[in-house]
Coordinates of C-alpha atoms in Angstrom, one line a residue:
A164 CA 171.6 140.4 107.8
C165 CA 174.3 141.6 109.3
V166 CA 177.8 139.4 109.7
A167 CA 181.3 140.9 110.6
G168 CA 179.9 144.1 111.0
A169 CA 178.2 144.3 107.5
C170 CA 175.2 144.1 106.4
A171 CA 172.8 143.2 103.7
M172 CA 169.3 142.5 102.7
A173 CA 167.9 139.1 102.9
S174 CA 166.0 137.9 99.6
C175 CA 162.7 140.1 99.0
E176 CA 159.8 138.9 97.8
E177 CA 159.0 138.2 94.5
G178 CA 158.2 141.6 92.4
W179 CA 159.9 143.4 95.3
D180 CA 163.8 144.7 95.2
D181 CA 166.5 146.8 96.8
C182 CA 167.1 149.4 93.7
S183 CA 169.1 151.9 96.9
G184 CA 171.6 149.7 98.1
G185 CA 170.4 150.9 101.5
A186 CA 170.1 147.4 104.2
D187 CA 168.4 149.9 106.4
E188 CA 165.4 150.6 104.0
G189 CA 164.8 146.8 102.7
C190 CA 162.9 146.2 100.2
E191 CA 161.5 149.4 99.2
T192 CA 160.9 148.9 95.2
D193 CA 157.8 148.2 93.5
L194 CA 159.1 145.5 90.6
T195 CA 155.7 146.5 89.0
A196 CA 155.8 150.2 89.1
A197 CA 156.6 151.8 85.4
A198 CA 160.4 153.5 86.9
T199 CA 161.6 149.8 87.5
C200 CA 159.9 146.7 85.3
G201 CA 161.0 143.8 86.1
S202 CA 164.6 145.0 87.3
C203 CA 165.6 147.9 89.3
T204 CA 167.5 149.4 85.8
V205 CA 164.8 149.0 83.6
A206 CA 162.1 152.2 83.4
C207 CA 159.4 152.2 81.2
G208 CA 158.7 154.9 78.6
P209 CA 155.9 157.7 78.3
D210 CA 153.9 155.8 76.0
Q211 CA 154.2 152.3 78.5
I212 CA 153.3 150.4 80.9
C213 CA 154.8 147.5 83.3
L214 CA 152.9 144.4 83.0
Q215 CA 153.8 141.6 85.1
A216 CA 153.3 138.3 83.4
P217 CA 150.9 135.7 84.6
A218 CA 153.2 132.8 85.7
E219 CA 154.1 131.2 88.6
S220 CA 157.5 133.2 89.0
F221 CA 157.4 136.7 88.9
S222 CA 158.5 138.6 85.5
A223 CA 157.3 142.0 84.5
A224 CA 157.8 144.2 81.0
C225 CA 157.3 147.0 79.3
V226 CA 154.1 146.9 77.5
R227 CA 152.6 149.6 75.2
S228 CA 149.3 151.4 77.0
I229 CA 146.3 151.2 74.3
D230 CA 143.5 153.8 74.3
Q231 CA 141.5 153.1 71.3
L232 CA 141.4 150.2 69.5
A233 CA 140.0 150.1 66.0
A234 CA 139.5 147.0 63.2
N235 CA 137.7 145.9 59.7
D236 CA 137.6 142.6 58.6
F237 CA 141.1 142.1 57.7
A238 CA 142.9 144.2 59.4
T239 CA 143.7 145.6 63.0
C240 CA 145.1 149.1 64.5
A241 CA 146.1 150.5 67.8
R242 CA 146.5 154.0 69.3
S243 CA 148.6 154.3 72.2
I244 CA 148.2 157.5 75.3
S245 CA 150.7 159.4 72.9
G246 CA 149.1 159.1 69.8
A247 CA 151.4 155.9 67.9
L248 CA 149.6 154.2 65.9
W249 CA 150.4 150.3 65.7
C250 CA 148.1 148.1 62.8
W251 CA 148.3 144.1 61.4
G252 CA 147.0 142.1 59.3
L253 CA 145.8 142.4 55.5
G254 CA 146.4 146.4 53.9
A255 CA 147.6 147.3 57.8
Y256 CA 149.7 150.3 56.7
N257 CA 153.3 150.3 57.7
G258 CA 154.7 154.2 57.4
D259 CA 155.6 153.5 54.3
P260 CA 154.6 156.4 51.1
A261 CA 154.7 153.7 48.4
G262 CA 152.4 151.6 50.6
E263 CA 154.1 148.4 49.5
T264 CA 153.9 146.2 53.0
R265 CA 150.1 145.3 52.8
H266 CA 150.0 142.3 54.7
A267 CA 151.3 142.0 58.5
A268 CA 150.9 139.3 61.1
A269 CA 152.4 141.4 64.0
P270 CA 152.1 144.9 64.6
V271 CA 153.8 147.7 62.6
L272 CA 153.7 151.6 63.0
A273 CA 151.7 153.3 60.9
G274 CA 151.8 157.2 62.5
E275 CA 153.6 158.8 65.7
T276 CA 150.6 161.6 65.9
V277 CA 147.3 159.9 65.9
R278 CA 144.2 161.2 67.8
A279 CA 141.8 159.2 66.9
V280 CA 141.0 155.9 64.5
A281 CA 138.4 153.4 62.8
A282 CA 137.6 150.6 60.8
A283 CA 135.3 149.1 58.7
H284 CA 134.8 146.6 56.1
G285 CA 137.9 146.8 54.6
H286 CA 138.6 150.8 55.1
T287 CA 140.8 152.6 57.8
C288 CA 140.7 156.2 59.0
A289 CA 142.4 158.6 61.7
A290 CA 142.0 162.0 62.8
V291 CA 146.4 163.3 63.2
E292 CA 147.3 165.9 65.0
P293 CA 148.5 168.8 65.7
D294 CA 145.0 170.0 63.5
G295 CA 142.3 166.7 63.1
D296 CA 143.3 166.2 59.4
V297 CA 141.9 163.2 58.6
Y298 CA 143.0 160.6 56.3
C299 CA 142.1 157.0 54.8
W300 CA 143.5 154.0 53.1
G301 CA 141.8 150.7 52.2
D302 CA 139.2 149.9 49.6
N303 CA 137.3 153.0 48.1
A304 CA 134.4 152.2 45.3
A305 CA 131.9 154.3 47.4
G306 CA 134.4 157.0 48.2
Q307 CA 134.6 156.3 51.4
L308 CA 138.0 157.2 51.4
G309 CA 136.8 161.0 51.0
D310 CA 139.6 161.9 48.6
G311 CA 137.5 162.8 45.9
T312 CA 138.3 159.4 44.1
T313 CA 137.2 155.9 43.9
E314 CA 140.2 154.8 43.7
P315 CA 141.8 152.2 46.4
A316 CA 144.3 153.5 48.5
A317 CA 147.1 151.4 49.8
A318 CA 148.9 154.0 52.0
P319 CA 146.7 156.8 53.7
V320 CA 145.0 159.8 51.4
L321 CA 143.8 162.9 52.9
V322 CA 140.9 164.2 52.9
P323 CA 140.9 167.5 51.2
S324 CA 140.2 170.8 52.8
F325 CA 138.5 168.9 56.1
Y326 CA 140.1 169.0 59.3
G327 CA 139.0 169.8 63.8
V328 CA 138.0 166.0 63.8
D329 CA 138.3 164.5 67.4
Q330 CA 136.3 161.4 66.5
L331 CA 135.6 159.4 63.5
C332 CA 133.2 155.8 62.2
C333 CA 133.9 153.8 59.9
G334 CA 130.5 151.6 58.1
S335 CA 130.4 148.8 55.3
A336 CA 130.9 151.9 52.6
H337 CA 130.7 155.1 54.5
T338 CA 133.1 157.1 56.8
C339 CA 131.4 159.8 59.7
A340 CA 133.8 162.5 61.5
L341 CA 132.7 164.4 64.2
L342 CA 133.6 168.4 64.2
A343 CA 132.6 170.7 67.2
G344 CA 129.4 169.1 67.6
K345 CA 128.4 168.5 63.8
V346 CA 128.8 165.0 61.9
Y347 CA 130.0 164.9 58.6
C348 CA 130.0 161.9 56.1
W349 CA 131.2 160.7 52.8
G350 CA 130.4 157.8 51.4
Q351 CA 128.2 155.1 50.2
G352 CA 124.4 156.5 50.7
G353 CA 122.2 154.1 48.7
E354 CA 120.8 153.3 51.9
G355 CA 120.8 156.9 53.8
Q356 CA 123.6 156.3 55.7
Q357 CA 125.3 159.4 55.3
G358 CA 122.8 161.5 53.2
P359 CA 122.3 160.7 49.2
G360 CA 125.9 159.3 49.2
T361 CA 129.2 161.5 48.4
L362 CA 133.0 161.6 47.7
S363 CA 133.4 163.8 50.0
P364 CA 131.8 165.8 53.8
Q365 CA 129.1 166.5 53.5
K366 CA 126.8 167.6 57.0
A367 CA 124.0 165.5 58.2
G368 CA 121.0 166.5 58.8
G369 CA 120.8 169.1 61.3
L370 CA 122.5 167.6 64.1
S371 CA 124.1 169.9 66.7
G372 CA 125.8 169.3 69.7
V373 CA 127.0 165.9 69.2
V374 CA 129.4 163.9 71.2
E375 CA 129.6 160.7 70.0
I376 CA 128.9 158.8 66.5
A377 CA 129.1 155.7 65.8
C378 CA 128.4 153.6 62.8
G379 CA 126.9 150.4 61.2
A380 CA 127.0 148.7 58.2
L381 CA 124.5 150.5 57.1
H382 CA 123.4 153.2 59.6
T383 CA 124.7 155.5 61.5
C384 CA 123.8 157.1 64.9
A385 CA 124.7 160.4 66.5
R386 CA 124.4 161.0 70.6
T387 CA 124.2 164.7 72.1
G388 CA 125.5 166.5 75.1
S389 CA 122.0 166.5 76.1
G390 CA 121.8 162.8 76.4
S391 CA 119.3 162.1 72.6
V392 CA 119.7 159.6 70.2
S393 CA 119.3 160.1 66.7
C394 CA 120.1 157.8 63.8
W395 CA 119.7 157.5 60.2
G396 CA 120.6 155.2 56.9
A397 CA 119.2 151.7 56.7
G398 CA 115.8 151.2 59.0
G399 CA 115.1 147.6 57.5
D400 CA 115.6 145.9 60.5
G401 CA 114.4 148.7 63.1
Q402 CA 118.0 149.9 63.4
L403 CA 117.1 153.1 63.7
G404 CA 114.8 152.7 66.9
D405 CA 111.7 154.8 65.5
G406 CA 109.7 152.4 65.6
L407 CA 109.7 151.8 61.8
F408 CA 111.3 149.1 59.7
A409 CA 112.1 152.1 56.9
S410 CA 115.3 153.7 55.9
T411 CA 115.9 157.3 55.9
A412 CA 118.4 160.0 54.7
Q413 CA 117.8 162.0 57.4
P414 CA 118.3 161.9 61.6
V415 CA 115.1 160.2 63.2
T416 CA 115.2 160.6 67.3
V417 CA 115.0 157.7 69.0
P418 CA 111.9 157.0 71.6
L419 CA 114.1 156.3 75.0
G420 CA 111.0 156.9 77.2
G421 CA 111.6 155.2 80.3

């Protein structure tokens, strides 16, 4: 609208604004964009997205863009696209080397260079940049933290001499890692879920070319790049998929016929 030779924009529709100040450009700015989230002056950070609130009137805010989630019986962790790890709940590590804070009702920052995270029952593990070293914390009665002991840890402990990990999974009391197409596991092994049971990483069977791993409470499965699936561990309920109701410490191929 123009008054006495001066032009100005009329009201913009919700979610749009005239951030340039030029009336001839109209309401050109999307207020749901990361560079102008909710207003012309708010820009989201590198690991954030602009999220519009589900309300009758327009509202938008910058929130962290989460790439991966992991949860055990008592805590939850979320990894952002930049590698920041946030955890909450009982046993949620808060970045304090002394591990003094163990109970958080809201997210606390646990790390800033995490490439993968996994959790189950009472423990959590994370692979960190730049080398894929693995740190674990929580329950450790069966050696599931991989530090060579059976002592629980409030703060992360390093799995020694083990790096290059891209993916992790956790069972009730065992942990597995994917490293260069091979699977390594440690912790409880009474049902064969990771072999005989060890306090440090051991290679699982003769598997190679693995691209994905998944842990159940007492068993583990792996998928290769060719699409085949192998499982090992507790099989009393048929969870290994080999047609038997028996446990095995050696990976068995799941016959996924057409």
